[in-house]
PDB file of C-alpha atoms in Angstrom:
ATOM      1  CA  MET A   1      26.899  65.736   7.381  1.00 81.00           C
ATOM      2  CA  PRO A   2      27.711  65.986   3.663  1.00 89.00           C
ATOM      3  CA  CYS A   3      26.989  63.171   1.217  1.00 89.00           C
ATOM      4  CA  HIS A   4      30.176  61.219   0.488  1.00 85.00           C
ATOM      5  CA  ARG A   5      29.104  60.864  -3.164  1.00 88.00           C
ATOM      6  CA  CYS A   6      27.993  64.371  -4.185  1.00 92.00           C
ATOM      7  CA  ALA A   7      28.952  66.514  -1.144  1.00 93.00           C
ATOM      8  CA  GLY A   8      25.336  67.740  -0.919  1.00 92.00           C
ATOM      9  CA  PRO A   9      23.419  67.662   2.373  1.00 90.00           C
ATOM     10  CA  VAL A  10      22.036  64.389   3.691  1.00 89.00           C
ATOM     11  CA  ILE A  11      18.513  64.346   5.066  1.00 84.00           C
ATOM     12  CA  CYS A  12      19.336  61.800   7.779  1.00 83.00           C
ATOM     13  CA  ALA A  13      22.062  59.317   8.659  1.00 84.00           C
ATOM     14  CA  MET A  14      22.171  55.933  10.365  1.00 81.00           C
ATOM     15  CA  ARG A  15      24.900  53.759  11.863  1.00 83.00           C
ATOM     16  CA  VAL A  16      25.020  50.298  10.276  1.00 78.00           C
ATOM     17  CA  PRO A  17      26.872  47.431  11.998  1.00 81.00           C
ATOM     18  CA  HIS A  18      28.979  45.156   9.829  1.00 80.00           C
ATOM     19  CA  SER A  19      31.564  42.407  10.152  1.00 83.00           C
ATOM     20  CA  PHE A  20      33.773  40.219   8.006  1.00 82.00           C
ATOM     21  CA  LEU A  21      36.137  37.297   8.479  1.00 84.00           C
ATOM     22  CA  ARG A  22      39.801  37.859   7.795  1.00 87.00           C
ATOM     23  CA  ALA A  23      41.789  35.187   5.974  1.00 86.00           C
ATOM     24  CA  ASP A  24      43.077  33.934   9.358  1.00 91.00           C
ATOM     25  CA  GLY A  25      39.489  33.368  10.550  1.00 89.00           C
ATOM     26  CA  ILE A  26      39.278  36.326  12.930  1.00 91.00           C
ATOM     27  CA  GLU A  27      36.039  38.280  12.740  1.00 91.00           C
ATOM     28  CA  VAL A  28      36.396  42.048  12.398  1.00 91.00           C
ATOM     29  CA  ARG A  29      33.385  44.076  13.559  1.00 91.00           C
ATOM     30  CA  GLY A  30      32.588  47.721  13.090  1.00 90.00           C
ATOM     31  CA  THR A  31      29.978  50.290  12.170  1.00 87.00           C
ATOM     32  CA  ARG A  32      29.591  52.623   9.255  1.00 81.00           C
ATOM     33  CA  SER A  33      27.631  55.858   8.927  1.00 83.00           C
ATOM     34  CA  VAL A  34      25.266  55.788   5.987  1.00 81.00           C
ATOM     35  CA  GLY A  35      23.764  59.087   4.871  1.00 85.00           C
ATOM     36  CA  LEU A  36      20.461  59.380   3.047  1.00 86.00           C
ATOM     37  CA  CYS A  37      20.911  61.898   0.229  1.00 88.00           C
ATOM     38  CA  PRO A  38      17.876  63.156  -1.716  1.00 88.00           C
ATOM     39  CA  SER A  39      20.004  63.588  -4.859  1.00 90.00           C
ATOM     40  CA  CYS A  40      21.873  60.276  -4.810  1.00 88.00           C
ATOM     41  CA  ASP A  41      19.311  57.941  -3.195  1.00 86.00           C
ATOM     42  CA  GLY A  42      16.126  59.175  -4.844  1.00 82.00           C
ATOM     43  CA  GLU A  43      15.886  56.149  -7.151  1.00 85.00           C
ATOM     44  CA  SER A  44      15.566  53.664  -4.263  1.00 82.00           C
ATOM     45  CA  ARG A  45      11.931  52.968  -3.332  1.00 81.00           C
ATOM     46  CA  ALA A  46      12.703  52.741   0.378  1.00 78.00           C
ATOM     47  CA  ALA A  47      14.927  55.838   0.342  1.00 83.00           C
ATOM     48  CA  ARG A  48      12.370  57.842  -1.604  1.00 84.00           C
ATOM     49  CA  ALA A  49       9.647  56.916   0.912  1.00 82.00           C
ATOM     50  CA  VAL A  50      11.797  58.052   3.863  1.00 82.00           C
ATOM     51  CA  ILE A  51      12.895  61.245   2.072  1.00 83.00           C
ATOM     52  CA  ASP A  52       9.332  62.122   1.082  1.00 83.00           C
ATOM     53  CA  HIS A  53       8.102  61.507   4.636  1.00 81.00           C
ATOM     54  CA  LEU A  54      10.808  63.707   6.161  1.00 81.00           C
ATOM     55  CA  VAL A  55      10.190  66.492   3.661  1.00 80.00           C
ATOM     56  CA  ARG A  56       6.415  66.392   4.287  1.00 82.00           C
ATOM     57  CA  HIS A  57       6.478  66.030   8.068  1.00 81.00           C
ATOM     58  CA  GLY A  58       9.919  67.241   9.153  1.00 79.00           C
ATOM     59  CA  GLY A  59      10.408  64.184  11.366  1.00 78.00           C
ATOM     60  CA  PHE A  60       8.840  60.935  12.524  1.00 77.00           C
ATOM     61  CA  ALA A  61       5.769  60.535  14.737  1.00 80.00           C
ATOM     62  CA  GLN A  62       5.473  57.541  17.069  1.00 83.00           C
ATOM     63  CA  ALA A  63       2.780  56.011  14.820  1.00 83.00           C
ATOM     64  CA  ASP A  64       5.130  56.158  11.809  1.00 80.00           C
ATOM     65  CA  LEU A  65       7.988  54.260  13.435  1.00 82.00           C
ATOM     66  CA  PRO A  66       7.080  50.671  12.388  1.00 86.00           C
ATOM     67  CA  GLU A  67       6.815  51.667   8.719  1.00 82.00           C
ATOM     68  CA  ILE A  68       9.918  53.893   8.837  1.00 80.00           C
ATOM     69  CA  ALA A  69      11.893  51.180  10.685  1.00 81.00           C
ATOM     70  CA  ALA A  70      11.063  48.675   7.928  1.00 83.00           C
ATOM     71  CA  LEU A  71      12.172  51.126   5.229  1.00 80.00           C
ATOM     72  CA  LEU A  72      15.381  51.986   7.093  1.00 79.00           C
ATOM     73  CA  GLY A  73      16.064  48.281   7.594  1.00 78.00           C
ATOM     74  CA  GLU A  74      15.744  47.754   3.850  1.00 78.00           C
ATOM     75  CA  LEU A  75      18.142  50.640   3.226  1.00 75.00           C
ATOM     76  CA  ALA A  76      20.632  49.350   5.805  1.00 71.00           C
ATOM     77  CA  SER A  77      20.651  45.877   4.270  1.00 71.00           C
ATOM     78  CA  ARG A  78      21.647  47.409   0.928  1.00 68.00           C
ATOM     79  CA  ALA A  79      24.196  49.835   2.387  1.00 62.00           C
ATOM     80  CA  LEU A  80      27.012  47.329   2.766  1.00 59.00           C
ATOM     81  CA  PRO A  81      28.266  44.637   0.408  1.00 61.00           C
ATOM     82  CA  ALA A  82      27.243  41.068   1.220  1.00 63.00           C
ATOM     83  CA  GLU A  83      30.881  40.005   1.327  1.00 69.00           C
ATOM     84  CA  LEU A  84      34.286  41.617   1.304  1.00 68.00           C
ATOM     85  CA  ASP A  85      35.770  42.191  -2.149  1.00 76.00           C
ATOM     86  CA  GLU A  86      39.447  41.360  -1.475  1.00 81.00           C
ATOM     87  CA  GLU A  87      40.585  42.666  -4.861  1.00 86.00           C
ATOM     88  CA  LEU A  88      38.872  46.019  -4.327  1.00 82.00           C
ATOM     89  CA  LEU A  89      40.280  46.234  -0.786  1.00 80.00           C
ATOM     90  CA  HIS A  90      43.856  45.624  -1.997  1.00 85.00           C
ATOM     91  CA  ALA A  91      43.454  48.156  -4.808  1.00 87.00           C
ATOM     92  CA  ALA A  92      42.162  50.791  -2.364  1.00 84.00           C
ATOM     93  CA  ALA A  93      45.016  50.076   0.072  1.00 86.00           C
ATOM     94  CA  ALA A  94      47.597  50.346  -2.739  1.00 88.00           C
ATOM     95  CA  GLU A  95      46.082  53.659  -3.888  1.00 88.00           C
ATOM     96  CA  PHE A  96      46.156  54.989  -0.322  1.00 85.00           C
ATOM     97  CA  VAL A  97      49.838  54.066   0.052  1.00 88.00           C
ATOM     98  CA  ARG A  98      50.642  55.590  -3.359  1.00 88.00           C
ATOM     99  CA  ALA A  99      48.813  58.845  -2.598  1.00 87.00           C
ATOM    100  CA  THR A 100      50.072  59.279   0.981  1.00 84.00           C
ATOM    101  CA  PRO A 101      53.137  61.517   1.195  1.00 76.00           C
TER     102      PRO A 101
END
């Protein structure tokens, strides 16, 4: 899976659930794939710890899972915005319509 920011390889990916309320009050639920890229995510403490662990050990041992789960949870909580930015959504939709033949 390539990084959506730099097109380089990701070291691992996770599926993150998310939801938001539409203006009419209906909740929309979904998931998003979030890739962990050594180039783009290296500044995050949690990302750096996961990247370093994977590079050193090539995977996760059973004993590492509680620590890795906490770090991945921290990453997942930062992966999606806290709330929907309606202005950004409308701008992206307008750009998609403009650029679609």
